[in-house]
Coordinates of C-alpha atoms and ligand atoms in Angstrom, one line a residue:
X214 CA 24.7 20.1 -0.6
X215 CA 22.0 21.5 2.4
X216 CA 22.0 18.2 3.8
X217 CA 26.0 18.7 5.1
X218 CA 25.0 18.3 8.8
X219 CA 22.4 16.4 8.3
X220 CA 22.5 12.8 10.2
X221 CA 20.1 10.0 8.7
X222 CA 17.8 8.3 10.6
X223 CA 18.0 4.8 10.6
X224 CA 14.8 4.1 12.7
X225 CA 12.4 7.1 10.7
X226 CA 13.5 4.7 7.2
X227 CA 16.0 7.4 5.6
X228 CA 17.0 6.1 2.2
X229 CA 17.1 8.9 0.3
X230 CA 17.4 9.6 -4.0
X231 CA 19.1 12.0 -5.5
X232 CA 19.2 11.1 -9.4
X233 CA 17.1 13.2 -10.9
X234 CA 16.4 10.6 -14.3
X235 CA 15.1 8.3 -11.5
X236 CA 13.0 10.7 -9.9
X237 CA 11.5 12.0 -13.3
X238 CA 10.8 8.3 -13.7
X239 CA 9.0 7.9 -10.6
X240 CA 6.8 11.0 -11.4
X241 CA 6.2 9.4 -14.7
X242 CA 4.9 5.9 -13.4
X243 CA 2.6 7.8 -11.4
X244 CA 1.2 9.2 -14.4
X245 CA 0.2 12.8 -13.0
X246 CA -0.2 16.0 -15.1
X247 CA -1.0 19.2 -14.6
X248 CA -4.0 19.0 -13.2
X249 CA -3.5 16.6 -10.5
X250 CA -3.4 17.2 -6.8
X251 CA -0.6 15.4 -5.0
X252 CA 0.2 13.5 -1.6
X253 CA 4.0 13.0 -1.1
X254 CA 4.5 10.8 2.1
X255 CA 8.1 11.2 3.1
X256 CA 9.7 14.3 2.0
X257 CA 13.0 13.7 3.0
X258 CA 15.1 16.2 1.2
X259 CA 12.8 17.3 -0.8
X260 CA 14.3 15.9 -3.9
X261 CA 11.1 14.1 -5.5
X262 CA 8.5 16.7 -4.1
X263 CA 10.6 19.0 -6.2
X264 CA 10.4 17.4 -9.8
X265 CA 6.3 16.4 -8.6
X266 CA 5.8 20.2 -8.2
X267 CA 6.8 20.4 -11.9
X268 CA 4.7 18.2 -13.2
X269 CA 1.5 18.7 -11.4
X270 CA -0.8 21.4 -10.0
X271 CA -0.2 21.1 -6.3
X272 CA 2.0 18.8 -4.4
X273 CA 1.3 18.4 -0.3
X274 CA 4.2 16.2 1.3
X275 CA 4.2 14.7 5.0
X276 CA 7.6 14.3 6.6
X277 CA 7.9 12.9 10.4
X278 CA 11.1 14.7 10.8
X279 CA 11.6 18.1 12.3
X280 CA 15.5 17.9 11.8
X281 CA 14.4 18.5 7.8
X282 CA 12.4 21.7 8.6
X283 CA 15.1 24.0 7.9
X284 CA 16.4 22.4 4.6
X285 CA 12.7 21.7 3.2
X286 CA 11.5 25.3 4.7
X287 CA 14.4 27.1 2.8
X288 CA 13.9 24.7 -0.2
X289 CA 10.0 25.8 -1.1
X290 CA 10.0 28.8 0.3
X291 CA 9.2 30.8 -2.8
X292 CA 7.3 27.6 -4.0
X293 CA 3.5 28.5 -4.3
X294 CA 2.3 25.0 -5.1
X295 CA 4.2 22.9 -2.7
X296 CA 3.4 23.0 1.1
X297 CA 5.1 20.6 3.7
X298 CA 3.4 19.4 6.9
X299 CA 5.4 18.3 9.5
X300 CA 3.3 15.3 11.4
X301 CA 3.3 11.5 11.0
X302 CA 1.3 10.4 7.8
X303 CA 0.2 7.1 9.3
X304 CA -1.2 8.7 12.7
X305 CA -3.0 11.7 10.9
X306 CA -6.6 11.2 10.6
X307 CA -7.6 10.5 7.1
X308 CA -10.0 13.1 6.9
X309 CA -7.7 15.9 8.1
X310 CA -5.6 15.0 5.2
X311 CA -8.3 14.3 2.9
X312 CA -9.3 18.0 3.3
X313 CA -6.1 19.4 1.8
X314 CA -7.1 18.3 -1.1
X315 CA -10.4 19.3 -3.4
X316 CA -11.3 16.8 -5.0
X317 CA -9.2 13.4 -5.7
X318 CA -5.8 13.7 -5.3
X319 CA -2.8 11.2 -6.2
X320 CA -0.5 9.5 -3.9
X321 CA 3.2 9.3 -4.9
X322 CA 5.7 8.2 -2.6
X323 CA 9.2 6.8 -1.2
X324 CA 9.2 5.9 2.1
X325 CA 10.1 3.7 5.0
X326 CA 9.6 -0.1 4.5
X327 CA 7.9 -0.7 7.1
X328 CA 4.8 1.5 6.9
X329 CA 4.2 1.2 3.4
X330 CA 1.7 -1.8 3.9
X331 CA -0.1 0.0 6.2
X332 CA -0.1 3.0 4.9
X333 CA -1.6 1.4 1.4
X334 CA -4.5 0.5 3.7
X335 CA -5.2 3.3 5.1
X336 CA -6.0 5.0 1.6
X337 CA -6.8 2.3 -0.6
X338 CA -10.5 2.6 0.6
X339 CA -10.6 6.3 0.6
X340 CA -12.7 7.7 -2.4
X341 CA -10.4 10.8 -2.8
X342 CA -8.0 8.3 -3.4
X343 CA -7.3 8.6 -7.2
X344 CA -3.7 6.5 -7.6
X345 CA -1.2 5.1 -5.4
X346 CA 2.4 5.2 -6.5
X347 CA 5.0 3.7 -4.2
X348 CA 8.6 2.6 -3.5
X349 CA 8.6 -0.7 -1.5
X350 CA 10.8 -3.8 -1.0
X351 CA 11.5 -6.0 -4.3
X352 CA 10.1 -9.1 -2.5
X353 CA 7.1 -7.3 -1.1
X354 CA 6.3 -5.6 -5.1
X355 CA 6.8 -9.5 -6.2
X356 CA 3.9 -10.7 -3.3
X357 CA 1.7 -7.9 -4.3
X358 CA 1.1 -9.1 -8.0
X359 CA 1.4 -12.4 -7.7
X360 CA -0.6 -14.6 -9.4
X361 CA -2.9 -17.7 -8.2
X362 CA -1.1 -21.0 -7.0
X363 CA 2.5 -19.4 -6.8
X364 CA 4.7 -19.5 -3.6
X365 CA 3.9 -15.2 -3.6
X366 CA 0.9 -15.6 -3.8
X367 CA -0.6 -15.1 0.1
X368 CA -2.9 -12.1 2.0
X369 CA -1.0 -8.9 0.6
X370 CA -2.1 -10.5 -3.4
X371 CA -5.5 -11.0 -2.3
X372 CA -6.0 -8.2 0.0
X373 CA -4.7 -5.4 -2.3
X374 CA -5.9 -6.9 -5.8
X375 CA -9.3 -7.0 -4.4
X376 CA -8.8 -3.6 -3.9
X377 CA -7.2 -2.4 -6.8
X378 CA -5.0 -2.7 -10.5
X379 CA -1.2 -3.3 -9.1
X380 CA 1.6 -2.9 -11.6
X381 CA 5.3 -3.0 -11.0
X382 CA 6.6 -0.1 -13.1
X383 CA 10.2 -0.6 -12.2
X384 CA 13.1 -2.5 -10.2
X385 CA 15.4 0.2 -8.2
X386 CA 18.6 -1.2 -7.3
X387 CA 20.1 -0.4 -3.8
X388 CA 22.7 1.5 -4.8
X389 CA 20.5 4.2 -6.1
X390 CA 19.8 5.6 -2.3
X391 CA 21.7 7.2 0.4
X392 CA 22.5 5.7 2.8
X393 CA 22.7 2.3 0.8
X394 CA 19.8 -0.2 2.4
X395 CA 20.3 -4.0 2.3
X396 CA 17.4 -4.8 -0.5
X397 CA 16.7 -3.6 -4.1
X398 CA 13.2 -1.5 -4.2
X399 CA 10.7 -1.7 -7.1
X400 CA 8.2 1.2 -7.8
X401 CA 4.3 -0.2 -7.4
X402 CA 1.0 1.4 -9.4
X403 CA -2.2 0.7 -7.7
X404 CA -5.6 2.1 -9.5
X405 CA -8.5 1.6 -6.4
X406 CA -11.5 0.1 -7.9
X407 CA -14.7 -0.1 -6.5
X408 CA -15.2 -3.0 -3.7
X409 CA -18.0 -5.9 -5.4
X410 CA -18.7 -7.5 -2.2
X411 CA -18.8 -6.8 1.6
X412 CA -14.7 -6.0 2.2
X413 CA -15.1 -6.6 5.8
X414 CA -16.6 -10.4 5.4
X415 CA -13.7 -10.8 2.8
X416 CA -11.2 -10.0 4.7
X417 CA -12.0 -12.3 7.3
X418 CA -12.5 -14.9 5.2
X419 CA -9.1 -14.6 3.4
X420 CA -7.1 -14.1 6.8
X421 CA -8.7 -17.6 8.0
X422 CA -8.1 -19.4 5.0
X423 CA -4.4 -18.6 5.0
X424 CA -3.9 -18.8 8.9
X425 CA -2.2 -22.2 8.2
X426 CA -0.7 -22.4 4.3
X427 CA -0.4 -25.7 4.5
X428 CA -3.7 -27.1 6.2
X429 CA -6.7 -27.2 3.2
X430 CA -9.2 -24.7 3.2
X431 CA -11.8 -26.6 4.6
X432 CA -10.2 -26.9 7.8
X433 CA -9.1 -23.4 8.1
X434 CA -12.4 -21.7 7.5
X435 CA -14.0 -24.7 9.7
X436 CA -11.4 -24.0 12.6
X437 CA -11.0 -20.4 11.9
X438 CA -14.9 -19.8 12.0
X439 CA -16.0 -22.7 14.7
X440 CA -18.6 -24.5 12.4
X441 CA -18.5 -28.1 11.1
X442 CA -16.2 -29.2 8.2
X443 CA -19.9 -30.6 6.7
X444 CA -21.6 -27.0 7.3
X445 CA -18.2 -26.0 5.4
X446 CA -17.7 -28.4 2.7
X447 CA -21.5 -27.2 1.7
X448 CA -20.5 -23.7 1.4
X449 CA -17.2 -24.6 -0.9
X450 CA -19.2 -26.7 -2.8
X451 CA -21.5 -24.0 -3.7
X452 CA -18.9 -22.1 -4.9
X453 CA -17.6 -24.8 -6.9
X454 CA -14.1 -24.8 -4.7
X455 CA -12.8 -28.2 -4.3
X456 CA -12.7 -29.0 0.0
X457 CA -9.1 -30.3 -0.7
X458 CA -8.0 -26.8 -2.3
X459 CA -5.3 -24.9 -0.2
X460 CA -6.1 -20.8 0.1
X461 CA -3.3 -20.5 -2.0
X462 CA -5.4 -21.9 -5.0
X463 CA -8.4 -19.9 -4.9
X464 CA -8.5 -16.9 -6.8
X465 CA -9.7 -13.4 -5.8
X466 CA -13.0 -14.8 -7.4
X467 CA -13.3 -17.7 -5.5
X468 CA -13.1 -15.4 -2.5
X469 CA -15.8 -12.6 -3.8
X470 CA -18.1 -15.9 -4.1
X471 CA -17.5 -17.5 -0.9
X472 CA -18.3 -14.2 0.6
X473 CA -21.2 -13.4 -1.9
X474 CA -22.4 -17.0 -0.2
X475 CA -21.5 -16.1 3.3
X476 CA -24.8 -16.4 4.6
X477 CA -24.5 -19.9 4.2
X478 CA -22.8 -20.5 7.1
X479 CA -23.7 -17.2 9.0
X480 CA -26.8 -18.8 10.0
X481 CA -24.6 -21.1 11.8
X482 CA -22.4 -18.9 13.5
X483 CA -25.6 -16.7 15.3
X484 CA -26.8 -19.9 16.5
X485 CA -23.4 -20.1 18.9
Ligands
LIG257 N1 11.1 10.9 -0.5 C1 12.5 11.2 -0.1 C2 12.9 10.6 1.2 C3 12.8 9.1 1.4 S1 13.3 8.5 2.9 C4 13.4 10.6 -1.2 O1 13.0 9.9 -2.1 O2 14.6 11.0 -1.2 C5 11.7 8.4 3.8 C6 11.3 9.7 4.4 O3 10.0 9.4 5.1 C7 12.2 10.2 5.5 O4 12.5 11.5 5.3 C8 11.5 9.9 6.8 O5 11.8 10.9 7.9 C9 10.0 10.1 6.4 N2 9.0 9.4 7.2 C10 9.2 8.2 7.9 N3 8.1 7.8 8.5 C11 7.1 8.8 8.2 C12 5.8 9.0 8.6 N4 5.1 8.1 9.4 N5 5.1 10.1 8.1 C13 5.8 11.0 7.3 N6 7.1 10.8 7.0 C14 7.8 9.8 7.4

């Protein structure tokens, strides 16, 4: 095909699909229609914005790499609905691609590993932010849904179900891309709902409870915040969380609570 001369690019995360019943599937997950705006992150070849221009009303896709110019320019060229920006998704300011859009627009993309975590946060708190739908590592997909008191369960469960609904939709195996990485993939949904406590405060709070898995959470948050274990063990015990309980075993409701209660130690911390 076009991509004859075309050399992949190990560091910019090339793994590319061609089978078209997979990339229907992925457009499916996403749950799009004609209506929908789209952000593709990724382009690559072009071979997923091409069955998302189908399905939806416009389809705006993000690739990093100006050896694809020709192939993707040539691809859409007589495509009214699809436009391709060459600049790095992750460094663009969210408003500038924000405006591309009217109103809330979908995200659906397959890209490299190691920005898809960041790149989750950077939109997940955007309010033109309708869905997220995204390929990532099998053992990543795994941590993001994982439930209380499991060995996946860690910051990434917290962080993104307190900011949204995560499904897996599907496992990918690893021979469905080209090259061939090392891992099997699995396609992620997340729905953003709206924050019901300060997401700043919880954040900090969850990042010092699980700054040591194994220590309890007393002496984390104690450590992690500089206030005594008794001005701690107060605060838990307000929240009905047991001071020997590991991060690990407090739900996402146990951590909207301690930071609905936050004040109870903030008074402390002001004092220093
Ligand atoms: N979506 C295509 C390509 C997947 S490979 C497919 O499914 O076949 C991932 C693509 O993301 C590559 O083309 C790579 O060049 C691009 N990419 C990597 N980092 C990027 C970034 N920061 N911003 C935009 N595109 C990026």
């Amino acid at each position: 095909m076009e991509l004859n001369n075309f050399k992949f690019n190990k560091k910019l995360g090339q793994n590319f699909i061609f089978d078209n019943n997979l990339l229907c599937a992925i457009a499916k997950d996403s749950g799009i229609n004609k209506d929908d705006e789209v952000l593709e992150i990724g382009a690559g070849a072009g071979t997923l914005t091409n069955v998302l221009k189908d399905v939806c009303k416009k389809v705006v896709s993000y690739e990093i790499d100006n050896n694809l110019k020709d192939i993707l320019t040539q691809k859409f060229k007589d495509t009214k609905n699809v436009e391709i920006i060459f600049k790095d998704a992750l460094k663009t300011d969210l408003k500038e691609i924000e405006n591309n859009f009217d109103g809330q627009f979908h995200i659906v993309a397959n890209l490299p590993y190691y920005i898809t975590t960041p790149l989750i946060f950077k939109f997940i708190q955007s309010k033109k932010v309708a869905s997220i739908t995204i390929m990532v590592q099998k053992e990543v997909a795994n941590r993001m849904v994982a439930n209380v008191s499991t060995s996946d369960y860690g910051i990434l469960s917290v962080m993104l179900q307190f900011y949204g609904d995560v499904k897996i939709c599907r496992i990918v195996k690893r021979q469905m891309f080209t090259p061939m990485p090392n891992v099997d993939s699995a396609v992620v949904n997340i729905v953003p709902k709206p924050n019901v406590c300060d997401a700043q405060i919880f954040s900090d709070i969850v990042h010092k409870s699980f700054a040591m898995r194994r220590k309890t959470i007393l002496n984390n948050l104690s450590s992690g915040f500089d206030v005594d274990k008794v001005v701690i063990s107060n605060w838990l015990t307000l929240c009905n969380i047991p001071v020997s309980a590991r991060a690990e075993n407090l739900s996402i409701e146990d951590f909207v609570k301690l930071t609905k209660t936050f004040d109870t130690i903030s008074s402390y911390l002001s004092i220093k």
